[in-house]
Short mmCIF file of C-alpha atoms in Angstrom, two decimals:
data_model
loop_
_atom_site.label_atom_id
_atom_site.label_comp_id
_atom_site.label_asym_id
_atom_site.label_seq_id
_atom_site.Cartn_x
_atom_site.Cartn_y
_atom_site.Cartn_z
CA UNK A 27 86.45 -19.01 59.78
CA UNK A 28 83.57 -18.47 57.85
CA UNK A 29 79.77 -17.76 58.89
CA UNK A 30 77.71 -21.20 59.53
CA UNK A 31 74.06 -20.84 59.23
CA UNK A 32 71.62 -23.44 59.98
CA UNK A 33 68.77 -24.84 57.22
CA UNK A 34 65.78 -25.22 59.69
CA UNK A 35 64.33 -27.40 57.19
CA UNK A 36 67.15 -29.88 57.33
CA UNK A 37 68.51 -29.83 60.63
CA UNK A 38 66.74 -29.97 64.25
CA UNK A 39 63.95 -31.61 62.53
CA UNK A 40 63.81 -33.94 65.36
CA UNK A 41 61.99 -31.12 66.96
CA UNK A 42 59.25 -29.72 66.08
CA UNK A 43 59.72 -26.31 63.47
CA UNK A 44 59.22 -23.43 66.26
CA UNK A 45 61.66 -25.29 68.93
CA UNK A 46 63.97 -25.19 66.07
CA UNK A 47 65.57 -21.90 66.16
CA UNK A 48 66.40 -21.71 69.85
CA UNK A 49 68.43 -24.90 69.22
CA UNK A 50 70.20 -23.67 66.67
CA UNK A 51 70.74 -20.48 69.18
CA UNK A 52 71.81 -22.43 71.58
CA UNK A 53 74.40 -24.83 69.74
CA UNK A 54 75.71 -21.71 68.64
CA UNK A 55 74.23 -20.31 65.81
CA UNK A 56 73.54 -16.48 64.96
CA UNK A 57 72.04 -17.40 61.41
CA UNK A 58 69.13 -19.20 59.80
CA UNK A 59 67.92 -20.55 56.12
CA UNK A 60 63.99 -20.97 55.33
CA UNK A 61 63.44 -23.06 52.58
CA UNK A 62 59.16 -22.76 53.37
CA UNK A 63 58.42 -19.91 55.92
CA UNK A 64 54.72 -19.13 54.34
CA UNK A 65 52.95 -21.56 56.55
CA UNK A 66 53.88 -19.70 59.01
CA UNK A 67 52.72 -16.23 59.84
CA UNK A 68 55.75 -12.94 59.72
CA UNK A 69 54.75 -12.09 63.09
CA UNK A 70 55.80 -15.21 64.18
CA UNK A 71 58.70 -16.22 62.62
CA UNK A 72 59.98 -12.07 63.56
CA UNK A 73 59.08 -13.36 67.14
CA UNK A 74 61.56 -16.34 67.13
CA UNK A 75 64.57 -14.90 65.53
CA UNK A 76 64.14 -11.77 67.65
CA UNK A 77 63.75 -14.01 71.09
CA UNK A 78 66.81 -16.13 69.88
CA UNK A 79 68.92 -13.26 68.47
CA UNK A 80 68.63 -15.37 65.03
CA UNK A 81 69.50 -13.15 61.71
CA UNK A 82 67.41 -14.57 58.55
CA UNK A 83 69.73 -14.94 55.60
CA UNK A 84 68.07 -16.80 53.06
CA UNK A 85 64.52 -17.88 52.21
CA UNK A 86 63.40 -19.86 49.10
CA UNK A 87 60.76 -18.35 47.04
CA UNK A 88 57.92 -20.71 46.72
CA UNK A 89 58.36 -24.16 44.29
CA UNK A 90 55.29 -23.47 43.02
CA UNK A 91 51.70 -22.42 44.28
CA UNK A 92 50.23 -19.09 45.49
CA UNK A 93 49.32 -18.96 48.94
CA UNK A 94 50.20 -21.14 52.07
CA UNK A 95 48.23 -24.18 51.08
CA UNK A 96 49.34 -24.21 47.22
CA UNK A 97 52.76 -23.53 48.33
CA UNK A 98 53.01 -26.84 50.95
CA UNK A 99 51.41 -29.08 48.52
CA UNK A 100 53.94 -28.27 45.45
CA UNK A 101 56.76 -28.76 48.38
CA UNK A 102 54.84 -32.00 48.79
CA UNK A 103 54.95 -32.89 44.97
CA UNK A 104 58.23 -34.06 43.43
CA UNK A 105 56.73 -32.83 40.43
CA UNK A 106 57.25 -29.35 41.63
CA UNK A 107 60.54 -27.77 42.28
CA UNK A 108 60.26 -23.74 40.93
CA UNK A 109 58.15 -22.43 37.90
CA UNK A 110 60.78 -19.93 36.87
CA UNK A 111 62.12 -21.87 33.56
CA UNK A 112 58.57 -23.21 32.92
CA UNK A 113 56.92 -20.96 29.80
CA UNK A 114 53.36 -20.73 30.83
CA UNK A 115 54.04 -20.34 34.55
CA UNK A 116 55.19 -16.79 34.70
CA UNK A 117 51.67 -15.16 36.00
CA UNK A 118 52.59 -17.98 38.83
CA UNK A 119 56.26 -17.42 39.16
CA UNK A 120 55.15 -13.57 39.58
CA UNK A 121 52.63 -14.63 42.42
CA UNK A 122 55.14 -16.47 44.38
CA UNK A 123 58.10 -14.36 44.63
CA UNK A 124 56.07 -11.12 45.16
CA UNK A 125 55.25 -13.02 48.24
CA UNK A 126 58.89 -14.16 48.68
CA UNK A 127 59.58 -10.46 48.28
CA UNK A 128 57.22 -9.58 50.94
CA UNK A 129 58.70 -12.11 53.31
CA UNK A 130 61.91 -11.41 52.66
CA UNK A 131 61.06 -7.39 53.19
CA UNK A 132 59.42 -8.15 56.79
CA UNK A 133 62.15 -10.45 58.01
CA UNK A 134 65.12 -8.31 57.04
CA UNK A 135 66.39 -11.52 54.71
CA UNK A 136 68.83 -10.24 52.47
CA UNK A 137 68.72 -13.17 49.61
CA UNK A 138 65.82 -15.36 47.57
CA UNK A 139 66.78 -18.49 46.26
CA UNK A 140 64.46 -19.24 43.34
CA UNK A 141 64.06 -22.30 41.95
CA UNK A 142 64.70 -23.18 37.87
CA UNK A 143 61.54 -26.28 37.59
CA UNK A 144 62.00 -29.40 36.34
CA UNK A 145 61.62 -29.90 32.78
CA UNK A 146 59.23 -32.62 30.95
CA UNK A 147 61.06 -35.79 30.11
CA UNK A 148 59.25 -34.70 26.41
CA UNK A 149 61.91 -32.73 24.86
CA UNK A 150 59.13 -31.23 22.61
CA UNK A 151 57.02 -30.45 25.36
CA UNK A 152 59.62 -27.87 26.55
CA UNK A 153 62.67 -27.31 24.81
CA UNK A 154 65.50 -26.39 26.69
CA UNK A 155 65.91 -23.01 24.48
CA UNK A 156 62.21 -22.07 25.81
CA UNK A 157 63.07 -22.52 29.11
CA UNK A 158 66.15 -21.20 28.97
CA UNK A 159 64.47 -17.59 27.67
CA UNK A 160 61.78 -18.31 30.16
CA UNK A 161 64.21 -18.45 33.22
CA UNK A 162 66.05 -15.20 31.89
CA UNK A 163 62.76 -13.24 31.37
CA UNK A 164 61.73 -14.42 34.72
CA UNK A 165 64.45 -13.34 36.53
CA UNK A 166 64.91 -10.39 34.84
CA UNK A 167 61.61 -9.34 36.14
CA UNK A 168 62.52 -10.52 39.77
CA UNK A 169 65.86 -9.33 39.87
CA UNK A 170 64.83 -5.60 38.96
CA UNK A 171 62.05 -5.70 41.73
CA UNK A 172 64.28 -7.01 44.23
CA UNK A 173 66.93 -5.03 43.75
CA UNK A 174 64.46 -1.66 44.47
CA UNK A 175 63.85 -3.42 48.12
CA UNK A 176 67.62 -4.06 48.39
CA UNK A 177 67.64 -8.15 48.23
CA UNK A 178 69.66 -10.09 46.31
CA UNK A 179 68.24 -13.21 43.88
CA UNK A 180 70.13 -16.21 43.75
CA UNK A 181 69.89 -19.36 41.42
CA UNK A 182 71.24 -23.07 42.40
CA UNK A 183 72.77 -25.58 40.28
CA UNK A 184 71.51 -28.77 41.32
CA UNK A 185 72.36 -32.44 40.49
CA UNK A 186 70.09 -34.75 38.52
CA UNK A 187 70.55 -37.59 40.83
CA UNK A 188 68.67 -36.21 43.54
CA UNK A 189 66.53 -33.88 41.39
CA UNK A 190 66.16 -35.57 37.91
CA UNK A 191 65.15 -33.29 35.49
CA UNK A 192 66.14 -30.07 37.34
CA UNK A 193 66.90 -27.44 34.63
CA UNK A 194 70.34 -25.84 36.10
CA UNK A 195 73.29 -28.37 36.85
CA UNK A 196 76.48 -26.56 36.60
CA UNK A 197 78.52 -23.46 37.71
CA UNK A 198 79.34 -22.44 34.29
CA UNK A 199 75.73 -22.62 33.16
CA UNK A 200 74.95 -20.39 36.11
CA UNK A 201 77.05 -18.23 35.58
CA UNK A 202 75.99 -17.69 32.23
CA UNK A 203 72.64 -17.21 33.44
CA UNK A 204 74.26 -14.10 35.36
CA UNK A 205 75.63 -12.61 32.16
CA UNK A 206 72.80 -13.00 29.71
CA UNK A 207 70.24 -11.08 32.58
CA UNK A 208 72.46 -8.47 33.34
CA UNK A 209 71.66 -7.53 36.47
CA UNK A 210 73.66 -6.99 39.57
CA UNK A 211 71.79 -8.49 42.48
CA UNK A 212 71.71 -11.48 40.61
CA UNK A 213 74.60 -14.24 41.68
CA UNK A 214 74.71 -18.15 42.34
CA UNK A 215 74.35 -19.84 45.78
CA UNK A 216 77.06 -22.15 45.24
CA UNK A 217 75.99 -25.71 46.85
CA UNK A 218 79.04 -27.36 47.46
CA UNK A 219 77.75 -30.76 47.49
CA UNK A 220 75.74 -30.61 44.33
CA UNK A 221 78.98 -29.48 43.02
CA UNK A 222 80.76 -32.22 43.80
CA UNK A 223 78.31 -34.73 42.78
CA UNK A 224 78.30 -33.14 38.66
CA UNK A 225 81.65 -31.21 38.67
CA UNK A 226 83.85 -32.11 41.19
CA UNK A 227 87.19 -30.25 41.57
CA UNK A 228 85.85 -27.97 44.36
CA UNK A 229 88.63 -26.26 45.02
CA UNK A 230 89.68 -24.71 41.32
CA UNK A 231 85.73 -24.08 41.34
CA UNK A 232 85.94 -21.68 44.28
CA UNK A 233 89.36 -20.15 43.09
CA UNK A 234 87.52 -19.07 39.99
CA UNK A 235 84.49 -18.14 41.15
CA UNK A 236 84.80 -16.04 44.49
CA UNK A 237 86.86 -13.72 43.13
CA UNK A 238 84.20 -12.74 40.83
CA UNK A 239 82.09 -11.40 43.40
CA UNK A 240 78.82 -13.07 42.44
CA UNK A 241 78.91 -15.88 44.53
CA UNK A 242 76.10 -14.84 47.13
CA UNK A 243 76.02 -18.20 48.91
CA UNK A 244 77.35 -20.98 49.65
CA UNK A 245 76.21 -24.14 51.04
CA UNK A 246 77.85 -27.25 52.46
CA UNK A 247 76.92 -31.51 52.85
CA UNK A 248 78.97 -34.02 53.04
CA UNK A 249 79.23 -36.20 49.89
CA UNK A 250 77.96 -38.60 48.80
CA UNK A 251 75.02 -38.77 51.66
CA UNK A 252 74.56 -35.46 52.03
CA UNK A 253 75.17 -36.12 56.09
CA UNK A 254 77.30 -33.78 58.36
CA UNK A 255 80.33 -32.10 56.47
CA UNK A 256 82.65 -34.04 57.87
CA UNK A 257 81.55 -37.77 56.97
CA UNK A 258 82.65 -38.59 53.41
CA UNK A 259 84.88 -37.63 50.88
CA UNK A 260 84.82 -33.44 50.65
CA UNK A 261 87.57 -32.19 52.77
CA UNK A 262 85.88 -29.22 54.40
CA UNK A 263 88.40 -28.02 56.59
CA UNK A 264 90.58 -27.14 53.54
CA UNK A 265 88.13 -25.70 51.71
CA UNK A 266 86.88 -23.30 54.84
CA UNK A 267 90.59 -22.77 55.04
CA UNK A 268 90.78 -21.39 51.13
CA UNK A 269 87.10 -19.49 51.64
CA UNK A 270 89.05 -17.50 53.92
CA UNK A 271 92.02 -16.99 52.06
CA UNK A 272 89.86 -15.73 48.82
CA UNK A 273 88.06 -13.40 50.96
CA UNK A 274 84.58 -14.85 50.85
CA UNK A 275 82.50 -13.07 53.66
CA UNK A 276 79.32 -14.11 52.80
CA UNK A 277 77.19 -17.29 54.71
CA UNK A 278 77.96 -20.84 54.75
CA UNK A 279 74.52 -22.59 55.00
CA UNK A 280 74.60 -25.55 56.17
CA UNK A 281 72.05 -27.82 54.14
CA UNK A 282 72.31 -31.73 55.47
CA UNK A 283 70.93 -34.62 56.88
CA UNK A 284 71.91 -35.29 60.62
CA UNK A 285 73.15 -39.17 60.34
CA UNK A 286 71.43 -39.52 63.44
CA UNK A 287 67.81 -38.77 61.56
CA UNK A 288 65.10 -37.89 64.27
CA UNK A 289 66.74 -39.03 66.87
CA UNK A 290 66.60 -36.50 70.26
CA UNK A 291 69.17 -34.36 69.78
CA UNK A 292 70.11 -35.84 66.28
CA UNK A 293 71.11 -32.45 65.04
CA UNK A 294 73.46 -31.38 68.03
CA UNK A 295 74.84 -34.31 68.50
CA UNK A 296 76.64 -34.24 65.04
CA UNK A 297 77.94 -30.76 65.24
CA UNK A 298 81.57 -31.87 66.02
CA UNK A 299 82.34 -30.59 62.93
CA UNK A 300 81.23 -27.41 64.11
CA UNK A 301 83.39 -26.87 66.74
CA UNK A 302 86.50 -28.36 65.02
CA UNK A 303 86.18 -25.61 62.74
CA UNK A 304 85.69 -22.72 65.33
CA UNK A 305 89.12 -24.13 66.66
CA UNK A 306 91.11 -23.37 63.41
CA UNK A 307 91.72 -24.33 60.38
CA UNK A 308 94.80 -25.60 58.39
CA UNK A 309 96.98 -22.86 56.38
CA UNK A 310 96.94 -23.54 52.80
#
C-alpha cells in the first residue's frame, strides 16, 4: 500500500492549524504536507511534528512575497500563484525559495514544490516563450542550490479550471521542463486529480511515468470535486493497486476537500477510504 500523507492546509481545517497535526497522528498518519508554514515560526512547527511523531515531506515555496506577511497576502490574492515563470520576478523568486530552502533545511523536508505563476491574459505582456526560459532559468538556479542541501524541487501541472491562467498543465510539458534544466533533483509531483481533469487516462500516465524515476510525488482528490478519493469517478483502489506494482515508494499526499467542510470532525469522519485501503487492495 502506498504512503498517505496528510495536506494540513486542506484537511482538519475544522480545527484550528496547530491542533491539526495531532489529528492527523491520531487518525493514523506518520506524514505531513505544508503548503504555507512561514507564518509560523521553525521552532514551532519542529515542536509539533516531533510531539506527534509527524515526518515533513513536502512544503511549498512561497506564491509570491518575501517574508511572513508578503507571503500570506499573495496566498490571499488569486492573482498570485508562484513567480518562477514570471520574467521580472526572479530577484523575488530568489527571496522566497532561499527561505523555502531554509525551512525545508530546519524541518528535515525532503521536497519544495514551486509554483510556475499565472500568466497575463495579454499574450504580449508575457509570451509563453519568455516564461517558458524564465521558469527554466529559475529553476535551474533552485535546483543546483537545493540539490547542495540534499532536497529535491518539484513542479505541478495544474488545470485551468481551477487555476485559469496557470502556466504548466500537462505531464508531458513537465516533463519536458525536466529535460531542458538538466538537473537531477528536479522531478514532477504528479497530482492525480489535476490529471484527470486535462489528461485523463491515469493509468497509462503512471505506467509511463514511474518507471522513469522522476516522479517525486504524487497527490490524490477525488474528481470532479476534489472531495475524499473515494467519491467520484477516479478509481483509486486500482490505481494504489498499480503504484505498487510499478514500484513507486515515494508519498501519496493527500490534497482534498473533506465533503463534510468544517464540520467537527469533518476530516476524520471521511477517512473510510483510508482504512479500506490499509485492508488491501485488488491484484491487477
Amino acid at each position: 500500500m502506498p504512503q498517505f500523507a496528510a495536506n494540513l492546509n486542506w484537511l482538519y481545517t475544522e480545527l484550528p492549524f496547530h491542533q491539526r497535526f495531532e489529528a492527523a497522528a491520531r487518525d493514523g498518519f506518520s506524514a505531513v504536507e505544508l503548503m504555507s508554514p512561514y507564518s509560523c515560526p521553525v521552532a514551532e512547527l519542529k515542536a509539533l511534528l516531533v510531539a506527534n511523531a509527524l515526518e515533513l515531506v513536502l512544503l511549498n515555496a512561497p506564491p509570491g512575497g518575501t517574508d511572513a506577511a508578503s507571503i500570506e497576502a499573495a496566498w490571499a490574492s488569486p492573482g498570485c500563484r508562484g513567480t518562477a515563470c514570471l520574467p521580472g520576478h526572479e530577484a523575488e523568486f530568489a527571496a522566497g525559495f532561499a527561505l523555502a530552502l531554509d525551512y525545508a533545511q530546519q524541518l528535515d523536508c525532503p521536497r519544495i514544490h514551486v509554483m510556475a505563476g499565472l500568466l497575463p491574459e495579454l499574450p504580449d505582456v508575457v509570451t509563453r516563450e519568455a516564461a517558458q526560459a524564465a521558469y527554466v532559468a529559475n529553476l535551474r538556479r533552485a535546483a543546483a542550490q537545493a540539490s547542495r542541501a540534499g532536497v529535491d524541487v518539484l513542479i505541478e501541472p495544474i488545470n485551468t479550471r481551477d487555476m485559469p491562467g496557470y502556466f504548466l498543465n500537462r505531464q508531458d510539458h513537465a516533463h519536458a521542463i525536466l529535460d531542458e534544466v538538466g538537473a537531477e533533483n528536479l522531478k514532477v509531483q504528479m497530482d492525480l486529480y489535476h490529471c484527470q481533469v486535462v489528461e485523463g487516462d491515469l493509468a497509462m500516465k503512471l505506467r509511463r511515468y514511474v518507471p522513469t524515476g522522476r516522479i517525486g510525488h504524487i497527490q490524490i482528490a477525488g474528481a470532479p470535486g476534489r472531495n475524499e478519493p473515494d467519491l467520484g469517478e477516479i478509481n483509486y483502489p486500482y490505481l494504489f493497486a498499480l503504484l505498487d506494482e510499478l514500484g513507486y515508494g515515494g508519498w501519496v499526499g493527500c490534497e482534498y476537500k473533506p465533503v463534510r467542510g468544517l464540520a467537527p470532525g469533518a476530516t476524520s469522519d471521511g477517512l473510510g477510504w483510508l482504512a479500506e485501503a490499509s485492508r488491501g487492495m485488488p491484484a491487477l
